[in-house]
mmCIF file of C-alpha atoms and ligand atoms in Angstrom:
data_model
loop_
_atom_site.group_PDB
_atom_site.id
_atom_site.type_symbol
_atom_site.label_atom_id
_atom_site.label_comp_id
_atom_site.label_asym_id
_atom_site.label_seq_id
_atom_site.Cartn_x
_atom_site.Cartn_y
_atom_site.Cartn_z
ATOM 1 C CA MET A 9 0.000 0.000 0.000
ATOM 2 C CA HIS A 10 1.208 3.525 -0.822
ATOM 3 C CA GLN A 11 4.392 2.114 -2.348
ATOM 4 C CA HIS A 12 5.325 5.350 -4.116
ATOM 5 C CA LEU A 13 5.003 7.464 -0.967
ATOM 6 C CA PHE A 14 7.473 5.211 0.835
ATOM 7 C CA GLN A 15 10.184 5.219 -1.813
ATOM 8 C CA PRO A 16 13.358 7.070 -0.800
ATOM 9 C CA ILE A 17 14.348 10.122 -2.816
ATOM 10 C CA THR A 18 17.641 11.906 -3.481
ATOM 11 C CA LEU A 19 16.889 15.604 -3.168
ATOM 12 C CA SER A 20 20.373 16.897 -3.944
ATOM 13 C CA LYS A 21 24.014 15.847 -3.780
ATOM 14 C CA THR A 22 23.931 16.154 0.022
ATOM 15 C CA LEU A 23 20.378 15.136 0.927
ATOM 16 C CA SER A 24 18.666 11.758 0.684
ATOM 17 C CA LEU A 25 15.253 11.272 2.273
ATOM 18 C CA LYS A 26 13.719 8.046 3.558
ATOM 19 C CA ASN A 27 10.261 8.687 2.103
ATOM 20 C CA ARG A 28 8.326 11.203 0.016
ATOM 21 C CA ILE A 29 6.139 12.667 2.738
ATOM 22 C CA ALA A 30 7.064 16.223 3.770
ATOM 23 C CA MET A 31 5.575 17.901 6.820
ATOM 24 C CA ALA A 32 4.121 21.152 5.433
ATOM 25 C CA PRO A 33 5.223 24.345 7.184
ATOM 26 C CA LEU A 34 2.615 25.048 9.885
ATOM 27 C CA THR A 35 2.581 28.253 11.912
ATOM 28 C CA ARG A 36 1.630 27.396 15.488
ATOM 29 C CA CYS A 37 2.235 30.675 17.381
ATOM 30 C CA MET A 38 3.803 28.867 20.358
ATOM 31 C CA ALA A 39 7.309 30.358 20.592
ATOM 32 C CA GLY A 40 8.459 31.593 23.999
ATOM 33 C CA PRO A 41 9.576 35.079 25.136
ATOM 34 C CA GLY A 42 12.007 36.649 22.649
ATOM 35 C CA LEU A 43 10.360 34.491 19.931
ATOM 36 C CA VAL A 44 12.603 31.615 21.045
ATOM 37 C CA PRO A 45 11.629 28.000 20.153
ATOM 38 C CA THR A 46 10.730 25.954 23.229
ATOM 39 C CA GLN A 47 11.326 22.398 24.428
ATOM 40 C CA THR A 48 7.627 21.694 23.736
ATOM 41 C CA MET A 49 8.268 22.631 20.101
ATOM 42 C CA ALA A 50 11.329 20.344 20.027
ATOM 43 C CA ASP A 51 9.207 17.448 21.304
ATOM 44 C CA TYR A 52 6.415 18.232 18.775
ATOM 45 C CA TYR A 53 8.784 18.165 15.804
ATOM 46 C CA ALA A 54 10.752 15.143 17.095
ATOM 47 C CA ARG A 55 7.496 13.131 17.226
ATOM 48 C CA ARG A 56 7.112 13.693 13.463
ATOM 49 C CA ALA A 57 10.710 12.883 12.449
ATOM 50 C CA ASP A 58 9.609 9.787 10.505
ATOM 51 C CA VAL A 59 8.431 11.957 7.586
ATOM 52 C CA GLY A 60 11.064 12.269 4.830
ATOM 53 C CA LEU A 61 11.408 16.027 5.372
ATOM 54 C CA ILE A 62 10.109 18.330 8.105
ATOM 55 C CA ILE A 63 9.675 21.907 6.912
ATOM 56 C CA SER A 64 9.540 24.132 9.996
ATOM 57 C CA GLU A 65 6.744 26.562 10.714
ATOM 58 C CA ALA A 66 7.476 29.903 9.034
ATOM 59 C CA THR A 67 10.313 31.578 10.958
ATOM 60 C CA ILE A 68 10.844 35.320 10.819
ATOM 61 C CA ILE A 69 14.189 36.666 9.616
ATOM 62 C CA ARG A 70 14.037 39.923 11.619
ATOM 63 C CA ALA A 71 11.693 41.924 13.838
ATOM 64 C CA ASP A 72 9.616 43.701 11.160
ATOM 65 C CA ALA A 73 8.971 40.359 9.434
ATOM 66 C CA GLN A 74 6.374 39.458 12.091
ATOM 67 C CA GLY A 75 2.642 39.336 11.338
ATOM 68 C CA TYR A 76 1.335 36.833 13.905
ATOM 69 C CA PRO A 77 1.858 36.510 17.675
ATOM 70 C CA ASN A 78 4.536 34.223 19.150
ATOM 71 C CA VAL A 79 6.063 33.053 15.884
ATOM 72 C CA PRO A 80 9.705 31.957 16.175
ATOM 73 C CA GLY A 81 12.644 34.010 14.884
ATOM 74 C CA ILE A 82 16.112 33.128 13.589
ATOM 75 C CA TRP A 83 18.254 36.215 14.213
ATOM 76 C CA SER A 84 19.127 36.283 17.942
ATOM 77 C CA THR A 85 21.584 33.982 19.704
ATOM 78 C CA ALA A 86 18.785 32.741 21.978
ATOM 79 C CA GLN A 87 16.598 31.888 18.952
ATOM 80 C CA ILE A 88 19.464 30.002 17.281
ATOM 81 C CA GLU A 89 20.097 28.073 20.504
ATOM 82 C CA GLY A 90 16.372 27.301 20.809
ATOM 83 C CA TRP A 91 16.288 25.941 17.271
ATOM 84 C CA GLN A 92 19.435 23.901 17.982
ATOM 85 C CA ARG A 93 17.447 22.018 20.648
ATOM 86 C CA VAL A 94 14.734 21.365 18.048
ATOM 87 C CA THR A 95 17.076 20.133 15.316
ATOM 88 C CA ASP A 96 19.008 17.987 17.824
ATOM 89 C CA ALA A 97 15.753 16.298 18.868
ATOM 90 C CA VAL A 98 14.730 15.732 15.223
ATOM 91 C CA HIS A 99 18.165 14.381 14.281
ATOM 92 C CA ALA A 100 18.161 12.087 17.312
ATOM 93 C CA ASN A 101 15.057 10.498 15.759
ATOM 94 C CA ASP A 102 16.752 10.261 12.346
ATOM 95 C CA GLY A 103 14.779 13.157 10.833
ATOM 96 C CA VAL A 104 15.725 15.795 8.273
ATOM 97 C CA MET A 105 14.543 19.362 8.835
ATOM 98 C CA PHE A 106 14.533 22.601 6.825
ATOM 99 C CA CYS A 107 13.787 26.059 8.244
ATOM 100 C CA GLN A 108 11.158 28.116 6.394
ATOM 101 C CA LEU A 109 12.462 31.712 6.158
ATOM 102 C CA TRP A 110 9.670 34.285 6.400
ATOM 103 C CA HIS A 111 8.980 37.968 6.042
ATOM 104 C CA VAL A 112 5.268 38.823 5.914
ATOM 105 C CA GLY A 113 5.719 42.292 4.338
ATOM 106 C CA ARG A 114 2.366 44.059 4.415
ATOM 107 C CA VAL A 115 0.568 41.209 6.230
ATOM 108 C CA SER A 116 1.657 42.819 9.482
ATOM 109 C CA HIS A 117 0.795 45.480 12.036
ATOM 110 C CA GLN A 118 2.826 47.866 14.189
ATOM 111 C CA ILE A 119 1.582 46.105 17.357
ATOM 112 C CA PHE A 120 4.125 43.371 16.597
ATOM 113 C CA HIS A 121 7.258 45.499 16.114
ATOM 114 C CA GLY A 122 6.428 49.179 16.552
ATOM 115 C CA THR A 123 7.126 50.181 12.947
ATOM 116 C CA ARG A 124 5.003 50.640 9.842
ATOM 117 C CA PRO A 125 4.880 47.406 7.797
ATOM 118 C CA VAL A 126 6.871 47.393 4.556
ATOM 119 C CA SER A 127 6.037 46.029 1.111
ATOM 120 C CA ALA A 128 6.779 46.433 -2.603
ATOM 121 C CA SER A 129 4.285 49.315 -2.794
ATOM 122 C CA ALA A 130 2.076 51.316 -0.437
ATOM 123 C CA ILE A 131 -0.971 49.124 -1.086
ATOM 124 C CA GLY A 132 -2.872 47.849 1.942
ATOM 125 C CA LEU A 133 -4.786 44.644 2.521
ATOM 126 C CA ASN A 134 -8.467 45.142 3.030
ATOM 127 C CA GLU A 135 -8.784 42.335 5.570
ATOM 128 C CA ARG A 136 -9.014 41.782 9.305
ATOM 129 C CA ILE A 137 -6.074 40.170 11.094
ATOM 130 C CA PRO A 138 -6.917 36.544 11.932
ATOM 131 C CA ARG A 139 -7.116 35.805 15.662
ATOM 132 C CA MET A 140 -6.553 39.510 16.474
ATOM 133 C CA PRO A 141 -10.133 40.739 16.870
ATOM 134 C CA GLY A 142 -10.756 44.332 15.855
ATOM 135 C CA LEU A 143 -7.440 44.891 14.067
ATOM 136 C CA THR A 144 -7.153 45.613 10.347
ATOM 137 C CA TYR A 145 -3.931 45.761 8.353
ATOM 138 C CA PRO A 146 -2.433 49.250 7.922
ATOM 139 C CA VAL A 147 -1.287 50.587 4.542
ATOM 140 C CA PRO A 148 2.400 49.595 4.268
ATOM 141 C CA ARG A 149 5.323 51.748 3.235
ATOM 142 C CA ALA A 150 7.168 50.973 -0.029
ATOM 143 C CA LEU A 151 10.717 49.706 0.540
ATOM 144 C CA SER A 152 13.560 51.872 -0.803
ATOM 145 C CA ALA A 153 16.241 50.316 -3.029
ATOM 146 C CA GLY A 154 18.696 50.576 -0.122
ATOM 147 C CA GLU A 155 16.271 48.771 2.202
ATOM 148 C CA ILE A 156 15.854 46.021 -0.399
ATOM 149 C CA GLU A 157 19.654 45.530 -0.403
ATOM 150 C CA GLN A 158 19.571 45.214 3.390
ATOM 151 C CA LEU A 159 16.747 42.656 3.222
ATOM 152 C CA ILE A 160 18.721 40.507 0.766
ATOM 153 C CA GLU A 161 21.559 40.439 3.304
ATOM 154 C CA ASP A 162 19.138 39.678 6.130
ATOM 155 C CA TYR A 163 17.729 36.638 4.280
ATOM 156 C CA ALA A 164 21.293 35.360 3.717
ATOM 157 C CA THR A 165 22.158 35.889 7.391
ATOM 158 C CA ALA A 166 18.986 34.073 8.455
ATOM 159 C CA ALA A 167 19.923 31.145 6.183
ATOM 160 C CA ALA A 168 23.423 30.984 7.682
ATOM 161 C CA ASN A 169 21.875 31.167 11.177
ATOM 162 C CA ALA A 170 19.568 28.269 10.283
ATOM 163 C CA ARG A 171 22.567 26.126 9.347
ATOM 164 C CA ALA A 172 24.328 27.211 12.560
ATOM 165 C CA ALA A 173 21.205 26.042 14.419
ATOM 166 C CA GLY A 174 21.559 22.588 12.872
ATOM 167 C CA PHE A 175 18.895 22.748 10.138
ATOM 168 C CA ASP A 176 19.700 20.586 7.103
ATOM 169 C CA GLY A 177 18.615 23.399 4.787
ATOM 170 C CA VAL A 178 16.196 26.278 4.334
ATOM 171 C CA GLU A 179 12.951 26.846 2.451
ATOM 172 C CA ILE A 180 12.525 30.425 1.256
ATOM 173 C CA HIS A 181 8.880 31.418 1.821
ATOM 174 C CA GLY A 182 7.981 33.045 -1.503
ATOM 175 C CA ALA A 183 4.292 32.063 -1.294
ATOM 176 C CA ASN A 184 0.884 32.886 0.211
ATOM 177 C CA GLY A 185 0.936 36.648 -0.364
ATOM 178 C CA TYR A 186 3.865 37.448 1.939
ATOM 179 C CA LEU A 187 6.798 39.792 1.186
ATOM 180 C CA LEU A 188 8.511 38.043 -1.745
ATOM 181 C CA ASP A 189 5.127 37.186 -3.286
ATOM 182 C CA GLN A 190 4.137 40.872 -2.961
ATOM 183 C CA PHE A 191 6.889 41.672 -5.484
ATOM 184 C CA LEU A 192 5.741 38.906 -7.873
ATOM 185 C CA HIS A 193 2.090 39.963 -8.321
ATOM 186 C CA TYR A 194 0.804 43.053 -10.121
ATOM 187 C CA ALA A 195 -1.926 43.597 -7.497
ATOM 188 C CA SER A 196 0.696 44.430 -4.835
ATOM 189 C CA ASN A 197 3.655 45.652 -6.934
ATOM 190 C CA HIS A 198 3.091 49.056 -8.588
ATOM 191 C CA ARG A 199 6.757 50.098 -8.496
ATOM 192 C CA ASP A 200 8.231 52.108 -11.361
ATOM 193 C CA ASP A 201 11.903 51.417 -10.533
ATOM 194 C CA GLU A 202 14.091 48.380 -11.287
ATOM 195 C CA PHE A 203 11.872 46.219 -8.994
ATOM 196 C CA GLY A 204 8.526 46.714 -10.769
ATOM 197 C CA GLY A 205 6.620 47.253 -13.995
ATOM 198 C CA THR A 206 7.950 44.283 -16.026
ATOM 199 C CA PRO A 207 8.512 40.574 -15.302
ATOM 200 C CA GLU A 208 12.310 41.171 -15.406
ATOM 201 C CA ASN A 209 12.009 43.847 -12.733
ATOM 202 C CA MET A 210 9.419 42.027 -10.606
ATOM 203 C CA VAL A 211 11.577 38.899 -10.227
ATOM 204 C CA ARG A 212 14.720 40.914 -9.410
ATOM 205 C CA PHE A 213 14.340 41.068 -5.606
ATOM 206 C CA PRO A 214 13.084 37.472 -5.078
ATOM 207 C CA LEU A 215 15.900 36.149 -7.318
ATOM 208 C CA ALA A 216 18.507 38.242 -5.493
ATOM 209 C CA VAL A 217 17.267 36.719 -2.210
ATOM 210 C CA ILE A 218 17.462 33.207 -3.681
ATOM 211 C CA ASP A 219 20.998 33.837 -4.966
ATOM 212 C CA ALA A 220 22.166 35.314 -1.664
ATOM 213 C CA VAL A 221 20.740 32.342 0.230
ATOM 214 C CA ILE A 222 22.406 29.935 -2.230
ATOM 215 C CA ASP A 223 25.714 31.740 -1.620
ATOM 216 C CA ALA A 224 25.185 31.385 2.141
ATOM 217 C CA VAL A 225 24.274 27.676 2.368
ATOM 218 C CA GLY A 226 24.608 26.066 -1.110
ATOM 219 C CA ALA A 227 21.851 25.393 -3.674
ATOM 220 C CA ASP A 228 21.677 21.739 -2.569
ATOM 221 C CA ARG A 229 20.242 22.936 0.758
ATOM 222 C CA VAL A 230 17.763 25.505 -0.562
ATOM 223 C CA GLY A 231 14.053 24.967 -1.276
ATOM 224 C CA LEU A 232 11.540 27.573 -2.401
ATOM 225 C CA ARG A 233 7.773 27.856 -1.926
ATOM 226 C CA LEU A 234 5.729 29.737 -4.538
ATOM 227 C CA SER A 235 2.059 30.578 -5.106
ATOM 228 C CA PRO A 236 1.681 31.574 -8.770
ATOM 229 C CA GLY A 237 -2.085 31.475 -8.308
ATOM 230 C CA ALA A 238 -3.169 34.349 -6.038
ATOM 231 C CA TYR A 239 -5.362 32.829 -3.310
ATOM 232 C CA ALA A 240 -4.185 34.189 0.047
ATOM 233 C CA HIS A 241 -3.677 37.898 0.876
ATOM 234 C CA MET A 242 -3.533 38.642 -2.871
ATOM 235 C CA SER A 243 -5.760 39.291 -5.902
ATOM 236 C CA GLU A 244 -5.326 37.727 -9.314
ATOM 237 C CA ASP A 245 -3.997 39.607 -12.334
ATOM 238 C CA LYS A 246 -3.739 38.107 -15.830
ATOM 239 C CA ARG A 247 -0.220 39.530 -16.194
ATOM 240 C CA ASP A 248 1.153 37.494 -13.242
ATOM 241 C CA LYS A 249 1.694 34.377 -15.375
ATOM 242 C CA ALA A 250 4.554 35.939 -17.371
ATOM 243 C CA VAL A 251 6.306 36.934 -14.131
ATOM 244 C CA PHE A 252 6.236 33.361 -12.843
ATOM 245 C CA GLU A 253 7.267 31.912 -16.225
ATOM 246 C CA LEU A 254 10.362 34.104 -16.163
ATOM 247 C CA LEU A 255 11.113 33.281 -12.511
ATOM 248 C CA LEU A 256 10.799 29.533 -13.174
ATOM 249 C CA SER A 257 13.089 29.694 -16.218
ATOM 250 C CA GLU A 258 15.690 31.396 -13.980
ATOM 251 C CA LEU A 259 15.194 28.807 -11.211
ATOM 252 C CA GLU A 260 15.896 25.994 -13.685
ATOM 253 C CA LYS A 261 19.479 27.300 -13.909
ATOM 254 C CA ARG A 262 20.033 27.163 -10.154
ATOM 255 C CA ASN A 263 19.660 23.494 -9.190
ATOM 256 C CA LEU A 264 17.723 24.040 -5.957
ATOM 257 C CA ALA A 265 16.944 21.102 -3.660
ATOM 258 C CA TYR A 266 13.249 21.538 -4.500
ATOM 259 C CA LEU A 267 10.347 23.761 -5.458
ATOM 260 C CA HIS A 268 7.143 23.570 -3.332
ATOM 261 C CA VAL A 269 3.680 24.859 -4.179
ATOM 262 C CA GLY A 270 1.930 27.090 -1.623
ATOM 263 C CA ILE A 271 -1.809 26.321 -1.653
ATOM 264 C CA PHE A 272 -4.502 25.071 0.752
ATOM 265 C CA ASP A 273 -6.553 23.099 -1.753
ATOM 266 C CA ASP A 274 -4.757 21.907 -4.874
ATOM 267 C CA SER A 275 -8.006 21.409 -6.783
ATOM 268 C CA MET A 276 -8.283 25.217 -7.078
ATOM 269 C CA THR A 277 -7.778 26.542 -10.619
ATOM 270 C CA PHE A 278 -6.743 30.049 -11.684
ATOM 271 C CA GLU A 279 -7.927 32.126 -14.606
ATOM 272 C CA SER A 280 -4.594 33.990 -14.538
ATOM 273 C CA LEU A 281 -2.842 30.634 -15.154
ATOM 274 C CA ASP A 282 -5.072 29.789 -18.151
ATOM 275 C CA GLY A 283 -7.377 27.742 -15.955
ATOM 276 C CA LEU A 284 -4.621 25.524 -14.507
ATOM 277 C CA GLN A 285 -3.980 24.525 -10.900
ATOM 278 C CA SER A 286 -0.923 26.287 -9.399
ATOM 279 C CA SER A 287 0.836 22.933 -9.071
ATOM 280 C CA VAL A 288 0.231 21.952 -12.712
ATOM 281 C CA PHE A 289 1.519 25.338 -13.883
ATOM 282 C CA LEU A 290 4.677 24.952 -11.752
ATOM 283 C CA ARG A 291 5.286 21.381 -12.929
ATOM 284 C CA GLN A 292 4.928 22.425 -16.576
ATOM 285 C CA ASN A 293 7.520 25.169 -16.160
ATOM 286 C CA TYR A 294 10.020 23.511 -13.803
ATOM 287 C CA LYS A 295 11.864 20.220 -14.218
ATOM 288 C CA GLY A 296 13.571 19.863 -10.810
ATOM 289 C CA ASN A 297 12.235 18.171 -7.647
ATOM 290 C CA PHE A 298 8.717 19.352 -6.989
ATOM 291 C CA ILE A 299 6.676 19.069 -3.763
ATOM 292 C CA GLY A 300 2.903 19.107 -4.153
ATOM 293 C CA CYS A 301 0.544 20.168 -1.363
ATOM 294 C CA GLY A 302 -3.030 21.122 -0.620
ATOM 295 C CA SER A 303 -5.696 18.864 0.955
ATOM 296 C CA TYR A 304 -4.102 15.569 -0.135
ATOM 297 C CA THR A 305 -5.009 12.217 1.407
ATOM 298 C CA ALA A 306 -2.203 9.646 1.563
ATOM 299 C CA ALA A 307 -3.822 7.688 -1.270
ATOM 300 C CA GLN A 308 -4.087 10.793 -3.454
ATOM 301 C CA ALA A 309 -0.494 11.745 -2.631
ATOM 302 C CA ASP A 310 0.696 8.255 -3.576
ATOM 303 C CA ALA A 311 -1.189 8.401 -6.880
ATOM 304 C CA SER A 312 0.152 11.870 -7.683
ATOM 305 C CA ILE A 313 3.729 10.646 -7.191
ATOM 306 C CA ALA A 314 3.002 7.558 -9.289
ATOM 307 C CA SER A 315 1.683 9.753 -12.111
ATOM 308 C CA GLY A 316 4.744 12.032 -12.013
ATOM 309 C CA ALA A 317 2.716 15.092 -11.008
ATOM 310 C CA HIS A 318 4.861 15.491 -7.859
ATOM 311 C CA ASP A 319 8.109 14.024 -6.517
ATOM 312 C CA MET A 320 6.963 14.441 -2.900
ATOM 313 C CA VAL A 321 3.770 15.654 -1.217
ATOM 314 C CA ALA A 322 3.619 17.946 1.822
ATOM 315 C CA ILE A 323 0.965 17.096 4.389
ATOM 316 C CA GLY A 324 -0.228 19.815 6.770
ATOM 317 C CA ARG A 325 -3.402 19.530 8.826
ATOM 318 C CA PRO A 326 -3.421 15.695 9.000
ATOM 319 C CA LEU A 327 0.052 15.891 10.600
ATOM 320 C CA ILE A 328 -1.287 18.292 13.242
ATOM 321 C CA ALA A 329 -4.023 15.784 14.045
ATOM 322 C CA ASN A 330 -1.787 12.694 13.801
ATOM 323 C CA PRO A 331 1.781 12.944 15.160
ATOM 324 C CA ASP A 332 2.087 9.290 14.107
ATOM 325 C CA TYR A 333 0.736 9.984 10.587
ATOM 326 C CA VAL A 334 3.511 8.012 8.849
ATOM 327 C CA SER A 335 3.053 4.806 10.834
ATOM 328 C CA ARG A 336 -0.736 5.025 10.599
ATOM 329 C CA VAL A 337 -0.557 5.353 6.826
ATOM 330 C CA GLN A 338 2.035 2.602 6.586
ATOM 331 C CA GLN A 339 -0.097 0.208 8.652
ATOM 332 C CA GLY A 340 -3.344 1.226 6.962
ATOM 333 C CA GLU A 341 -4.804 2.532 10.244
ATOM 334 C CA ALA A 342 -7.538 5.188 10.344
ATOM 335 C CA LEU A 343 -6.455 8.806 10.841
ATOM 336 C CA VAL A 344 -7.815 11.249 13.412
ATOM 337 C CA ASP A 345 -9.707 14.069 11.661
ATOM 338 C CA TYR A 346 -8.178 17.562 11.905
ATOM 339 C CA ASP A 347 -10.116 20.115 13.917
ATOM 340 C CA ALA A 348 -9.180 23.823 14.214
ATOM 341 C CA ASP A 349 -9.369 23.488 18.042
ATOM 342 C CA MET A 350 -6.204 21.386 17.792
ATOM 343 C CA LEU A 351 -4.286 24.605 17.072
ATOM 344 C CA ASN A 352 -4.577 25.533 20.751
ATOM 345 C CA THR A 353 -2.122 22.887 21.930
ATOM 346 C CA LEU A 354 1.151 21.483 20.630
ATOM 347 C CA VAL A 355 0.975 17.685 20.757
HETATM 348 C C1 FNR B 28 -0.465 26.733 7.264
HETATM 349 N N1 FNR B 28 0.244 26.892 6.077
HETATM 350 C C2 FNR B 28 1.467 27.507 6.076
HETATM 351 N N2 FNR B 28 2.183 27.646 4.928
HETATM 352 C C3 FNR B 28 3.436 28.147 4.944
HETATM 353 O O1 FNR B 28 4.069 28.233 3.889
HETATM 354 N N3 FNR B 28 4.001 28.539 6.120
HETATM 355 C C4 FNR B 28 3.355 28.465 7.301
HETATM 356 O O2 FNR B 28 3.919 28.807 8.339
HETATM 357 C C5 FNR B 28 2.021 27.961 7.290
HETATM 358 N N4 FNR B 28 1.281 27.901 8.426
HETATM 359 C C6 FNR B 28 0.073 27.258 8.447
HETATM 360 C C7 FNR B 28 -0.593 27.080 9.657
HETATM 361 C C8 FNR B 28 -1.777 26.370 9.696
HETATM 362 C C9 FNR B 28 -2.451 26.182 10.999
HETATM 363 C C10 FNR B 28 -2.312 25.835 8.503
HETATM 364 C C11 FNR B 28 -3.567 25.016 8.534
HETATM 365 C C12 FNR B 28 -1.660 26.028 7.318
HETATM 366 C C13 FNR B 28 -0.221 26.201 4.854
HETATM 367 C C14 FNR B 28 0.235 24.731 4.870
HETATM 368 O O3 FNR B 28 1.637 24.649 4.717
HETATM 369 C C15 FNR B 28 -0.418 23.909 3.737
HETATM 370 O O4 FNR B 28 -0.144 24.526 2.508
HETATM 371 C C16 FNR B 28 -1.915 23.777 3.918
HETATM 372 O O5 FNR B 28 -2.249 23.452 5.241
HETATM 373 C C17 FNR B 28 -2.500 22.744 2.948
HETATM 374 O O6 FNR B 28 -2.056 21.460 3.253
HETATM 375 P P1 FNR B 28 -3.020 20.408 4.035
HETATM 376 O O7 FNR B 28 -3.202 20.933 5.409
HETATM 377 O O8 FNR B 28 -4.312 20.363 3.277
HETATM 378 O O9 FNR B 28 -2.269 19.096 3.982
HETATM 379 C C1 8K6 B 29 0.738 31.322 7.512
HETATM 380 C C2 8K6 B 29 0.203 31.706 8.827
HETATM 381 C C3 8K6 B 29 -0.998 30.948 9.129
HETATM 382 C C4 8K6 B 29 -1.596 31.316 10.441
HETATM 383 C C5 8K6 B 29 -2.751 30.469 10.791
HETATM 384 C C6 8K6 B 29 -3.557 30.078 9.621
HETATM 385 C C7 8K6 B 29 -4.741 29.246 10.009
HETATM 386 C C8 8K6 B 29 -5.374 28.666 8.795
HETATM 387 C C9 8K6 B 29 -6.528 27.769 9.092
HETATM 388 C C10 8K6 B 29 -6.827 26.876 7.918
HETATM 389 C C11 8K6 B 29 -8.038 27.255 7.149
HETATM 390 C C12 8K6 B 29 -7.942 26.936 5.691
HETATM 391 C C13 8K6 B 29 -8.685 27.909 4.836
HETATM 392 C C14 8K6 B 29 -8.040 28.149 3.514
HETATM 393 C C15 8K6 B 29 -8.032 29.597 3.137
HETATM 394 C C16 8K6 B 29 -6.799 30.002 2.449
HETATM 395 C C17 8K6 B 29 -6.410 31.436 2.681
HETATM 396 C C18 8K6 B 29 -5.450 31.629 3.778
#
């Protein structure tokens, strides 16, 4: 049963995984004071080390990257030491773990860091902040070219910190409407300088981040998550497709460990992608290792690997509900259904 899901895979020259199940990055808002990972988080991840690859919850690269309470960081010594406890626990159980590097851009509020949120352009989100009753997102400030340079360095430093903390690699969070994605979509990028206006300009900052992170830790230890279809904190624009086509043709030259689709339900299709699913569009334009995601059952994930649609599949909510997801699937045992109330505790 599920023979494709349990085949090992070579991700890059340095990384071989025992199976094709990835733990999707899952924000849990449970970091301690100073946004430091806790022992409870170490135990939570260690319990799931039998997946082929754990991708950490999104981890902020610096203070103004924060858009949710109690998310972990990866810039202070205490945060790096906290993550070292997590990666030690995962490695002790024979797991492999990447750190998802995050800056939310405009999906933020000054209550988190005392400064006005930043983005590609001064275009606000007309939404309420989840789990922060009464708060709406402010209009962000457009980043200057000098600030963009600084951010590129900060991503590279965060990647180096992640390796110092014992992570096996990093996943750059370029998906779900957060900072890098805000440069890649016309709805949020109205810049008229070298970072906006054309596909060449719109991919410039995300590609510079990818290249700086590759320089810091090596392409064989770098993954990237993208959402070419606008579905979270973003509106669709027909012109977005050309931006992602250019980005993907550039990524093909870089030999990353993997590309990963950012989506909640992979059956969603997008007019801006000529009616395709985000994952199908990415697969058509990218030949390297590709991780699918989005409401997959184990049987569907197995079939999608068998068909060549994905090389691995990331599982999110079922892994919150079932710490022993891998053994349950392997033994053909029933899974516990996910319930949003499960987000209140880390088990
Ligand atoms: C998420 N997701 C998410 N994605 C991401 O790139 N970084 C993150 O930190 C989070 N955090 C997060 C928290 C929670 C509570 C949920 C439910 C989801 C999205 C997640 O990685 C995945 O794409 C979706 O959950 C879809 O996969 P499943 O859950 O259908 O297997
Ligand atoms: C990335 C930070 C996430 C913080 C908590 C998110 C909780 C999500 C609950 C899942 C509901 C799925 C609904 C799908 C809508 C997609 C748009 C975000």
